């Protein structure tokens, strides 16, 4: 780098020869010099490698080693890599739910970047929340940033058929009841579904988030679908290391990439790949951090008419490894070009359109052409009505078509414990036409908005061959799940939304084509119930969960904490001290 370019580096506030006195001595010499670094290290772009590796986060364990490939690339391009850990969230392990800690993880990312002498950042991500959380945090600082998605596990095969993590789990109760699955069968299936390092193999939330990052322009082309253990993942990591140094030199900050057009592209691509409903809440939170106005209704307006092109579970039958061999996301971006803002900028300085114009599909069974889609309209529908004044969402492509217009009597569960106690009680009055209503699983109520919205059906109905019913809650659903499940009801029951007032036997009207979710109860009766409603006692008594419940926004705004959105600007302590 020439001297003028060096002077512009943010890290020079810490390391420049002019940063003299005691402070300069400490930053430049005494502490970093203990690593044996030569003097010329201090004029190079300093690249942070934000690593979500943790043994508490099984989907991300390989990132510990993938960071070495990133470092190699940074060094080759003349940068100076500094890897740092942040709190990580292992979706299948952490209690009460990883979503509670997404915002904490984003804060850790933000403050680690802001407080340190970094010029650019590489985000190493994988499991569900680790991608949106780190992007949210990095967006709040707005340095040049590139994402390296960790990649999915290898295809799971069980007794000759593909077995997708998550998606298969949701069928287990059904299999035990209708196919006589034993404990041994379950154990055999378990190991088959987790064959290697990496994240879930379906188009669940982790895969949807990787595709989100690529469609936003935050990764190198083709990054999302490379399996975790494929040697090409290391190549991608090394090339990303080289790229971030160039991004710093070009001052290609996140805000230049994360434009309104980029968000619109991501919404359309999530529809075309049959992506997770969790995509909505995470994309909105990212938009809030970078200051792009994105409304819940945008997801319906932009995405609901988009055709489904990717044949992956839970909407289809293949897995991420198949998606990679078929050509991965570049093929989808190419097929979808008539719907996209192709001039959106990406991390490599080229446009999304340029990056993907030569993509070739190698398996049209896995990635359909836009003229022969799996479904004509696949995106997420946003519902409104007195039961969800601020909105609720449903993924029609994962629902039973015959239930998308449905009128039924409510069977109410006050919380998850109530559900577990009652669902298989022979006294419970429930049949296949009933609508299951679950309360107290929203951001404030649970707390943290867990993935429990796809409630198991009662055993006695499963034995009758019933595999889907309408279910409504203020919670979320795993991206690997399916069913006629209405989620993210806002406002949630714990803050007094109409959901809190639903009683057993109330009639509920669902009409997805009309985007309606209505509680068919007189307003005067609802007023009476509202007057008698008592706010449930909070389970968040101390620490971060307490802070979270006091400041978290409702689902229709992305469930970020209010003081973390861009408009809530505090001064940057590193600029003023
Ligand atoms: Fe980590 Fe599914 S549990 S991606």
Coordinates of C-alpha atoms and ligand atoms in Angstrom, one line a residue:
X1 CA 0.0 0.0 0.0
X2 CA 1.2 3.5 -0.7
X3 CA 1.6 6.0 2.2
X4 CA -1.6 7.9 1.4
X5 CA -3.8 4.7 1.3
X6 CA -2.2 3.6 4.6
X7 CA -3.1 6.9 6.2
X8 CA -6.8 6.3 5.4
X9 CA -6.9 3.0 7.2
X10 CA -9.0 3.0 10.4
X11 CA -6.4 0.9 12.1
X12 CA -3.9 3.7 11.8
X13 CA -5.9 5.5 14.6
X14 CA -4.2 2.8 16.8
X15 CA -1.0 2.0 15.0
X16 CA 0.2 5.0 13.0
X17 CA 3.7 6.3 13.8
X18 CA 2.0 9.6 14.5
X19 CA -0.1 7.9 17.2
X20 CA 2.6 8.7 19.6
X21 CA 2.9 8.9 23.3
X22 CA 1.9 6.3 25.7
X23 CA -1.2 5.2 23.8
X24 CA 0.7 4.7 20.5
X25 CA 3.5 2.8 22.3
X26 CA 0.9 0.5 23.9
X27 CA -1.1 -0.2 20.8
X28 CA 1.7 -0.6 18.4
X29 CA 4.6 -1.9 20.3
X30 CA 4.2 -3.4 23.6
X31 CA 1.1 -5.6 23.1
X32 CA 1.1 -6.6 19.5
X33 CA 4.9 -6.8 19.3
X34 CA 4.8 -9.7 21.7
X35 CA 3.6 -11.7 18.7
X36 CA 7.0 -11.1 17.1
X37 CA 5.6 -9.0 14.3
X38 CA 7.9 -6.9 12.2
X39 CA 7.5 -3.1 12.1
X40 CA 6.0 -3.0 8.5
X41 CA 3.0 -5.0 9.8
X42 CA 1.5 -1.8 11.2
X43 CA 0.8 -0.2 7.8
X44 CA -1.1 -3.1 6.4
X45 CA -4.9 -3.4 6.3
X46 CA -6.0 -5.2 9.5
X47 CA -8.6 -7.8 8.9
X48 CA -10.7 -9.2 11.7
X49 CA -11.8 -12.8 11.3
X50 CA -15.0 -13.0 13.3
X51 CA -15.2 -16.7 14.1
X52 CA -18.4 -18.3 15.4
X53 CA -16.5 -21.5 16.0
X54 CA -17.4 -23.2 19.3
X55 CA -17.7 -26.7 20.6
X56 CA -21.1 -25.5 21.9
X57 CA -22.1 -24.9 18.4
X58 CA -21.8 -28.3 16.6
X59 CA -22.6 -26.9 13.1
X60 CA -19.7 -24.5 13.3
X61 CA -16.8 -26.6 14.7
X62 CA -14.9 -26.8 11.4
X63 CA -14.7 -23.0 11.3
X64 CA -11.8 -23.3 13.7
X65 CA -9.7 -24.7 10.9
X66 CA -11.4 -22.8 8.0
X67 CA -10.1 -19.6 9.5
X68 CA -6.5 -20.7 8.6
X69 CA -7.5 -20.6 4.9
X70 CA -8.9 -17.1 5.3
X71 CA -5.7 -16.0 7.0
X72 CA -3.7 -17.4 4.1
X73 CA -5.7 -15.3 1.7
X74 CA -5.4 -12.2 3.8
X75 CA -1.6 -12.6 4.0
X76 CA -1.2 -13.3 0.3
X77 CA -3.1 -10.0 -0.5
X78 CA -0.9 -8.0 1.9
X79 CA -3.3 -7.8 4.9
X80 CA -2.7 -8.5 8.5
X81 CA -5.3 -11.1 9.9
X82 CA -6.6 -11.0 13.5
X83 CA -9.0 -13.8 14.4
X84 CA -11.4 -13.2 17.3
X85 CA -14.1 -15.4 18.9
X86 CA -17.6 -14.2 19.7
X87 CA -20.4 -15.8 21.6
X88 CA -21.9 -18.6 19.4
X89 CA -25.4 -20.2 19.3
X90 CA -25.7 -23.9 18.7
X91 CA -29.3 -24.2 17.5
X92 CA -30.0 -27.7 18.8
X93 CA -28.3 -27.2 22.2
X94 CA -28.8 -23.8 23.6
X95 CA -31.8 -23.1 25.9
X96 CA -34.3 -21.7 26.0
X97 CA -33.8 -20.9 22.3
X98 CA -31.0 -19.7 20.1
X99 CA -33.2 -16.8 19.0
X100 CA -33.0 -15.2 22.5
X101 CA -29.3 -14.9 22.0
X102 CA -29.2 -13.7 18.3
X103 CA -29.2 -10.1 19.4
X104 CA -26.5 -10.7 22.1
X105 CA -24.3 -12.3 19.5
X106 CA -24.8 -9.3 17.2
X107 CA -23.8 -7.0 20.0
X108 CA -20.7 -9.0 20.7
X109 CA -19.9 -8.8 17.0
X110 CA -20.6 -5.1 16.8
X111 CA -18.6 -4.1 19.8
X112 CA -15.6 -6.4 19.0
X113 CA -15.4 -4.8 15.6
X114 CA -16.0 -1.2 16.7
X115 CA -13.6 -1.3 19.7
X116 CA -10.6 -2.8 17.9
X117 CA -8.2 -1.6 15.2
X118 CA -9.9 -3.3 12.3
X119 CA -10.2 -2.1 8.7
X120 CA -12.3 -5.0 7.3
X121 CA -14.0 -8.1 8.6
X122 CA -14.6 -11.7 7.5
X123 CA -17.6 -13.3 9.1
X124 CA -17.3 -17.1 9.5
X125 CA -20.8 -18.4 10.0
X126 CA -22.9 -21.5 9.8
X127 CA -25.6 -22.5 12.2
X128 CA -29.0 -20.7 11.9
X129 CA -28.5 -17.5 14.0
X130 CA -24.8 -17.2 13.5
X131 CA -25.2 -15.7 10.0
X132 CA -27.8 -13.0 10.7
X133 CA -26.4 -12.1 14.1
X134 CA -22.9 -11.4 12.7
X135 CA -24.2 -9.6 9.7
X136 CA -26.4 -7.4 12.0
X137 CA -23.5 -6.6 14.2
X138 CA -21.1 -5.9 11.3
X139 CA -23.8 -3.7 9.6
X140 CA -24.0 -1.5 12.7
X141 CA -20.3 -0.7 12.3
X142 CA -20.3 -0.6 8.4
X143 CA -16.8 -1.6 7.5
X144 CA -15.9 -3.6 4.4
X145 CA -17.2 -7.0 5.3
X146 CA -17.4 -10.4 3.6
X147 CA -19.2 -13.5 4.7
X148 CA -17.8 -17.1 4.4
X149 CA -20.7 -19.5 4.9
X150 CA -19.6 -22.6 6.7
X151 CA -21.6 -25.0 4.4
X152 CA -23.9 -27.9 5.0
X153 CA -23.1 -31.4 6.0
X154 CA -23.0 -34.2 3.4
X155 CA -26.2 -35.7 2.3
X156 CA -27.8 -38.0 4.9
X157 CA -28.9 -41.4 3.6
X158 CA -31.0 -43.8 5.7
X159 CA -31.9 -47.2 4.3
X160 CA -31.5 -46.0 0.7
X161 CA -33.4 -42.7 1.0
X162 CA -32.3 -39.1 1.7
X163 CA -32.8 -38.0 5.2
X164 CA -32.7 -34.3 5.9
X165 CA -31.8 -33.0 9.3
X166 CA -34.8 -31.4 11.0
X167 CA -37.3 -32.3 8.2
X168 CA -37.0 -35.9 9.2
X169 CA -37.2 -35.1 12.9
X170 CA -40.6 -33.6 12.4
X171 CA -41.9 -36.9 10.9
X172 CA -40.6 -39.0 13.8
X173 CA -43.8 -38.9 15.9
X174 CA -45.7 -39.9 12.8
X175 CA -43.3 -42.7 12.0
X176 CA -43.4 -44.1 15.5
X177 CA -47.2 -44.1 15.4
X178 CA -47.9 -45.3 11.9
X179 CA -44.8 -47.3 10.9
X180 CA -43.8 -48.8 14.3
X181 CA -40.4 -47.2 14.4
X182 CA -38.3 -48.5 17.3
X183 CA -35.6 -46.9 19.5
X184 CA -33.0 -48.6 17.3
X185 CA -34.5 -47.3 14.1
X186 CA -34.4 -43.8 15.6
X187 CA -30.7 -44.2 16.6
X188 CA -29.8 -45.5 13.2
X189 CA -31.6 -42.6 11.5
X190 CA -29.9 -40.1 13.9
X191 CA -26.4 -40.9 12.8
X192 CA -27.4 -41.1 9.1
X193 CA -28.7 -37.6 9.3
X194 CA -25.4 -36.1 10.6
X195 CA -22.6 -37.5 8.4
X196 CA -20.0 -34.8 8.6
X197 CA -19.2 -31.4 9.9
X198 CA -21.4 -28.6 8.7
X199 CA -24.9 -27.2 9.2
X200 CA -28.3 -28.8 8.4
X201 CA -28.7 -30.3 5.0
X202 CA -32.1 -29.1 4.0
X203 CA -33.2 -25.6 2.8
X204 CA -33.7 -24.8 6.5
X205 CA -32.7 -21.6 8.2
X206 CA -28.9 -22.1 8.0
X207 CA -29.0 -22.8 4.3
X208 CA -31.5 -20.0 3.7
X209 CA -29.2 -17.7 5.6
X210 CA -26.2 -18.7 3.5
X211 CA -28.3 -18.1 0.3
X212 CA -29.4 -14.8 1.8
X213 CA -25.8 -13.6 2.3
X214 CA -25.0 -14.6 -1.3
X215 CA -28.0 -13.0 -2.8
X216 CA -27.4 -9.8 -0.8
X217 CA -24.0 -9.7 -2.4
X218 CA -22.1 -10.3 0.8
X219 CA -20.2 -13.5 -0.4
X220 CA -18.1 -14.4 -3.4
X221 CA -20.3 -16.1 -6.1
X222 CA -21.3 -19.7 -5.4
X223 CA -20.3 -19.6 -1.7
X224 CA -23.6 -20.7 -0.1
X225 CA -24.0 -24.2 -1.4
X226 CA -20.4 -25.6 -1.1
X227 CA -20.5 -28.4 1.5
X228 CA -18.6 -27.8 4.7
X229 CA -16.1 -30.6 4.1
X230 CA -15.5 -30.0 0.4
X231 CA -12.0 -28.8 -0.4
X232 CA -13.6 -26.0 -2.4
X233 CA -14.8 -24.5 0.8
X234 CA -11.2 -23.9 1.8
X235 CA -10.6 -22.4 -1.6
X236 CA -13.5 -20.1 -1.1
X237 CA -12.2 -19.1 2.3
X238 CA -8.8 -18.3 1.0
X239 CA -10.2 -16.3 -1.9
X240 CA -12.5 -14.4 0.5
X241 CA -9.4 -13.6 2.5
X242 CA -7.8 -12.1 -0.5
X243 CA -11.0 -10.3 -1.5
X244 CA -11.5 -8.5 1.8
X245 CA -8.1 -6.8 1.5
X246 CA -9.1 -5.5 -1.9
X247 CA -12.4 -4.4 -0.4
X248 CA -10.6 -2.3 2.2
X249 CA -8.5 -0.7 -0.4
X250 CA -11.6 0.1 -2.4
X251 CA -13.5 1.3 0.7
X252 CA -16.4 -1.1 -0.3
X253 CA -18.3 -0.9 2.9
X254 CA -21.4 -2.8 3.8
X255 CA -23.7 0.1 3.2
X256 CA -22.6 0.3 -0.5
X257 CA -23.8 -3.4 -0.9
X258 CA -26.8 -3.5 1.5
X259 CA -29.1 -1.3 -0.5
X260 CA -32.8 -1.5 -0.8
X261 CA -32.3 -3.3 -4.1
X262 CA -30.1 -5.9 -2.5
X263 CA -32.8 -6.6 0.1
X264 CA -35.4 -6.9 -2.6
X265 CA -33.2 -9.4 -4.4
X266 CA -32.8 -11.5 -1.3
X267 CA -36.6 -11.6 -0.7
X268 CA -37.2 -12.9 -4.2
X269 CA -34.4 -15.5 -4.0
X270 CA -35.6 -16.8 -0.7
X271 CA -39.0 -17.4 -2.4
X272 CA -37.4 -19.2 -5.4
X273 CA -35.3 -21.5 -3.2
X274 CA -38.3 -22.3 -0.8
X275 CA -36.4 -20.7 2.1
X276 CA -37.2 -20.5 5.7
X277 CA -39.8 -18.3 7.3
X278 CA -37.1 -17.2 9.8
X279 CA -35.5 -15.4 6.8
X280 CA -38.1 -12.7 7.3
X281 CA -37.3 -11.8 10.9
X282 CA -33.5 -11.9 10.2
X283 CA -33.6 -9.9 7.0
X284 CA -35.7 -7.2 8.7
X285 CA -33.3 -7.0 11.6
X286 CA -30.4 -6.6 9.2
X287 CA -32.2 -3.9 7.3
X288 CA -32.9 -2.1 10.6
X289 CA -29.2 -2.1 11.4
X290 CA -28.1 -0.6 8.1
X291 CA -31.0 1.8 7.8
X292 CA -33.0 0.3 4.9
X293 CA -36.7 0.7 5.3
X294 CA -38.1 -2.8 4.9
X295 CA -41.7 -3.7 5.9
X296 CA -43.3 -7.0 6.6
X297 CA -45.7 -6.4 3.7
X298 CA -42.7 -6.2 1.3
X299 CA -42.1 -9.9 1.8
X300 CA -45.5 -10.6 0.4
X301 CA -45.5 -7.9 -2.2
X302 CA -42.1 -8.9 -3.6
X303 CA -41.9 -12.6 -2.9
X304 CA -45.3 -14.3 -2.8
X305 CA -45.7 -14.5 -6.6
X306 CA -42.2 -15.8 -7.2
X307 CA -42.0 -19.4 -8.6
X308 CA -40.3 -22.2 -6.6
X309 CA -37.3 -23.3 -8.5
X310 CA -35.3 -25.3 -6.0
X311 CA -36.4 -28.9 -5.1
X312 CA -35.0 -29.1 -1.6
X313 CA -36.6 -30.3 1.6
X314 CA -38.7 -29.2 3.3
X315 CA -40.6 -27.9 0.2
X316 CA -39.1 -30.6 -2.1
X317 CA -37.0 -33.8 -2.0
X318 CA -33.3 -33.1 -2.3
X319 CA -30.6 -31.7 0.0
X320 CA -27.9 -29.0 -0.1
X321 CA -25.2 -31.3 -1.5
X322 CA -27.4 -32.0 -4.5
X323 CA -28.0 -28.3 -4.8
X324 CA -24.3 -27.7 -5.0
X325 CA -23.7 -30.4 -7.7
X326 CA -26.6 -28.9 -9.7
X327 CA -24.8 -25.5 -9.8
X328 CA -25.9 -23.9 -6.6
X329 CA -27.3 -20.4 -6.1
X330 CA -25.6 -18.8 -9.2
X331 CA -28.0 -20.9 -11.3
X332 CA -31.0 -19.6 -9.4
X333 CA -29.7 -16.0 -9.6
X334 CA -29.3 -16.5 -13.3
X335 CA -32.7 -18.1 -13.9
X336 CA -34.3 -15.3 -11.8
X337 CA -32.5 -12.4 -13.5
X338 CA -35.8 -11.1 -15.0
X339 CA -37.0 -10.5 -11.4
X340 CA -33.8 -9.1 -9.9
X341 CA -31.9 -5.9 -9.6
X342 CA -28.9 -7.3 -11.5
X343 CA -26.9 -4.1 -11.1
X344 CA -26.7 -4.6 -7.3
X345 CA -23.1 -4.4 -6.2
X346 CA -21.4 -7.4 -4.5
X347 CA -18.2 -7.9 -2.5
X348 CA -16.0 -8.5 -5.5
X349 CA -16.9 -5.1 -7.0
X350 CA -18.9 -6.7 -9.8
X351 CA -22.7 -6.7 -10.0
X352 CA -24.9 -9.6 -9.1
X353 CA -25.8 -10.0 -12.8
X354 CA -22.2 -10.1 -14.0
X355 CA -21.2 -12.6 -11.3
X356 CA -23.8 -15.1 -12.3
X357 CA -24.4 -14.6 -16.0
X358 CA -22.5 -17.8 -17.0
X359 CA -24.0 -20.1 -14.4
X360 CA -25.0 -23.5 -15.8
X361 CA -27.5 -25.9 -14.4
X362 CA -26.3 -29.5 -14.2
X363 CA -29.5 -31.1 -12.8
X364 CA -32.9 -29.7 -13.7
X365 CA -34.6 -32.0 -11.3
X366 CA -32.9 -30.1 -8.5
X367 CA -33.0 -26.6 -9.9
X368 CA -35.8 -26.0 -12.3
X369 CA -35.9 -23.5 -15.1
X370 CA -38.1 -20.5 -14.5
X371 CA -40.5 -21.8 -17.2
X372 CA -41.0 -25.1 -15.5
X373 CA -41.1 -24.3 -11.8
X374 CA -42.0 -26.7 -9.0
X375 CA -44.7 -24.3 -8.0
X376 CA -45.9 -21.1 -9.7
X377 CA -46.1 -19.1 -6.5
X378 CA -43.9 -20.0 -3.6
X379 CA -43.0 -17.0 -1.4
X380 CA -44.2 -16.3 2.1
X381 CA -47.7 -14.8 2.6
X382 CA -48.3 -12.1 5.2
X383 CA -51.7 -12.3 6.9
X384 CA -53.7 -9.6 8.6
X385 CA -56.9 -9.5 10.6
X386 CA -58.0 -8.9 14.2
X387 CA -56.0 -11.9 15.3
X388 CA -52.7 -10.3 14.0
X389 CA -53.1 -6.5 13.6
X390 CA -49.4 -6.1 12.8
X391 CA -49.2 -9.3 10.7
X392 CA -48.5 -13.0 10.8
X393 CA -46.8 -15.2 8.2
X394 CA -47.3 -18.6 6.5
X395 CA -45.3 -20.5 4.0
X396 CA -47.9 -21.8 1.5
X397 CA -45.4 -24.0 -0.3
X398 CA -44.9 -26.0 3.0
X399 CA -48.6 -26.1 3.8
X400 CA -51.5 -28.4 2.7
X401 CA -53.3 -26.7 -0.1
X402 CA -56.7 -27.8 1.2
X403 CA -56.2 -26.0 4.5
X404 CA -55.2 -22.6 3.1
X405 CA -58.9 -21.7 3.3
X406 CA -60.2 -23.1 6.5
X407 CA -62.7 -22.3 9.3
X408 CA -62.4 -24.2 12.5
X409 CA -62.8 -24.2 16.3
X410 CA -59.9 -23.1 18.4
X411 CA -58.1 -25.6 20.8
X412 CA -56.0 -23.3 23.0
X413 CA -52.8 -24.0 24.7
X414 CA -51.6 -21.3 27.2
X415 CA -47.9 -22.2 26.7
X416 CA -45.7 -25.1 25.8
X417 CA -46.1 -26.8 29.1
X418 CA -49.9 -26.7 28.8
X419 CA -49.5 -28.1 25.3
X420 CA -47.3 -31.0 26.4
X421 CA -49.7 -31.8 29.3
X422 CA -52.9 -31.8 27.1
X423 CA -52.1 -32.8 23.6
X424 CA -52.5 -36.5 24.1
X425 CA -55.1 -36.3 26.8
X426 CA -58.0 -38.5 25.7
X427 CA -60.4 -35.8 27.2
X428 CA -59.1 -33.1 24.8
X429 CA -61.8 -32.1 22.4
X430 CA -59.9 -32.0 19.1
X431 CA -60.4 -33.3 15.6
X432 CA -58.7 -32.7 12.2
X433 CA -60.8 -29.6 11.6
X434 CA -59.8 -27.9 14.9
X435 CA -57.3 -25.0 14.8
X436 CA -54.5 -25.4 17.4
X437 CA -53.6 -22.1 19.1
X438 CA -50.4 -21.7 21.1
X439 CA -49.8 -18.6 23.3
X440 CA -46.8 -17.2 25.2
X441 CA -44.1 -18.2 22.7
X442 CA -43.4 -14.7 21.3
X443 CA -40.2 -12.6 21.7
X444 CA -41.3 -11.3 25.2
X445 CA -43.4 -14.2 26.3
X446 CA -41.1 -17.3 26.1
X447 CA -38.7 -15.3 26.1
X448 CA -36.9 -15.4 22.7
X449 CA -39.6 -16.7 20.3
X450 CA -38.6 -20.4 20.0
X451 CA -39.2 -22.7 17.0
X452 CA -42.2 -24.5 18.4
X453 CA -45.0 -23.2 16.1
X454 CA -45.2 -26.5 14.1
X455 CA -46.9 -28.3 17.0
X456 CA -47.0 -32.1 16.9
X457 CA -50.5 -33.4 16.1
X458 CA -52.3 -35.6 18.7
X459 CA -51.3 -39.2 18.5
X460 CA -54.9 -40.4 18.0
X461 CA -55.2 -38.2 14.9
X462 CA -51.8 -39.3 13.5
X463 CA -53.0 -42.9 13.9
X464 CA -56.0 -42.0 11.8
X465 CA -53.6 -40.8 9.0
X466 CA -54.0 -37.1 9.6
X467 CA -50.7 -35.4 8.9
X468 CA -51.5 -31.7 8.9
X469 CA -53.8 -29.3 10.8
X470 CA -53.9 -25.5 11.0
X471 CA -51.7 -24.2 13.8
X472 CA -51.3 -20.6 15.0
X473 CA -48.8 -19.1 17.4
X474 CA -46.7 -16.1 18.1
X475 CA -43.6 -18.2 17.9
X476 CA -41.4 -19.3 15.0
X477 CA -40.9 -22.6 13.1
X478 CA -37.7 -24.3 12.2
X479 CA -36.8 -23.7 8.5
X480 CA -36.7 -27.5 8.2
X481 CA -40.3 -27.9 9.2
X482 CA -43.6 -27.9 7.2
X483 CA -47.3 -27.8 7.7
X484 CA -50.1 -25.3 7.6
X485 CA -48.5 -23.3 10.4
X486 CA -49.2 -19.6 11.0
X487 CA -46.3 -17.9 12.8
X488 CA -44.9 -14.6 14.1
X489 CA -48.4 -13.4 15.2
X490 CA -47.9 -9.7 16.1
X491 CA -48.6 -8.3 18.6
X492 CA -47.8 -11.4 20.6
X493 CA -50.0 -12.7 23.4
X494 CA -47.7 -11.8 26.3
X495 CA -48.0 -8.1 25.5
X496 CA -51.8 -8.3 25.1
X497 CA -52.3 -9.0 21.4
X498 CA -55.7 -10.5 20.4
X499 CA -54.1 -13.9 20.4
X500 CA -54.1 -13.7 24.2
X501 CA -57.9 -13.4 24.1
X502 CA -58.7 -16.6 22.1
X503 CA -60.7 -19.2 24.1
X504 CA -61.4 -22.9 23.4
X505 CA -64.3 -23.2 20.9
X506 CA -63.9 -19.8 19.3
X507 CA -64.2 -19.8 15.5
X508 CA -61.1 -18.8 13.6
X509 CA -61.2 -18.0 9.8
X510 CA -58.1 -18.5 7.7
X511 CA -58.1 -17.4 4.1
X512 CA -54.6 -17.3 2.7
X513 CA -55.6 -16.1 -0.8
X514 CA -57.3 -13.2 0.9
X515 CA -54.5 -12.8 3.4
X516 CA -57.0 -13.0 6.3
X517 CA -56.7 -14.4 9.8
X518 CA -59.7 -13.5 11.8
X519 CA -61.0 -14.4 15.2
X520 CA -64.8 -14.6 14.7
X521 CA -65.8 -13.2 18.0
X522 CA -67.8 -10.0 18.6
X523 CA -65.8 -6.9 19.4
X524 CA -67.9 -6.3 22.6
X525 CA -67.0 -9.8 23.8
X526 CA -63.3 -9.2 23.0
X527 CA -63.4 -5.9 25.0
X528 CA -64.7 -7.8 28.0
X529 CA -61.9 -10.4 27.7
X530 CA -59.4 -7.6 27.2
X531 CA -60.5 -5.9 30.4
X532 CA -60.0 -9.2 32.4
X533 CA -56.7 -10.1 30.8
X534 CA -53.7 -10.4 33.1
X535 CA -50.2 -10.1 31.7
X536 CA -48.3 -13.4 32.4
X537 CA -45.4 -13.2 34.8
X538 CA -42.1 -12.8 33.0
X539 CA -39.7 -15.7 33.2
X540 CA -36.8 -13.3 32.5
X541 CA -35.7 -12.2 36.0
X542 CA -32.2 -11.1 35.5
X543 CA -29.2 -10.6 33.2
X544 CA -29.4 -10.5 29.4
X545 CA -32.9 -12.1 29.1
X546 CA -34.3 -9.4 31.4
X547 CA -32.7 -6.7 29.3
X548 CA -33.9 -8.4 26.1
X549 CA -37.6 -8.6 27.3
X550 CA -37.5 -4.9 28.2
X551 CA -36.3 -3.7 24.8
X552 CA -37.1 -6.4 22.2
X553 CA -39.3 -5.3 19.3
X554 CA -42.2 -7.3 18.0
X555 CA -41.8 -9.9 15.3
X556 CA -43.1 -7.7 12.5
X557 CA -40.1 -5.4 13.1
X558 CA -37.5 -8.2 13.2
X559 CA -37.4 -8.8 17.0
X560 CA -34.2 -6.7 17.4
X561 CA -33.7 -4.7 20.5
X562 CA -35.0 -1.1 20.0
X563 CA -31.7 0.6 20.9
X564 CA -29.8 -1.4 18.3
X565 CA -31.5 -0.2 15.1
X566 CA -29.7 2.4 13.1
X567 CA -31.9 5.4 14.0
X568 CA -31.1 4.9 17.6
X569 CA -27.6 6.3 17.1
X570 CA -25.2 6.6 20.0
X571 CA -21.8 8.1 19.7
X572 CA -18.9 5.9 18.7
X573 CA -16.5 5.8 21.7
X574 CA -13.5 5.0 19.6
X575 CA -14.0 8.2 17.6
X576 CA -14.3 10.5 20.7
X577 CA -11.9 9.0 23.3
Ligands
LIG1 FE1 -27.3 -25.8 13.2 FE2 -29.5 -26.8 11.9 S1 -28.8 -27.1 14.0 S2 -28.0 -25.5 11.2

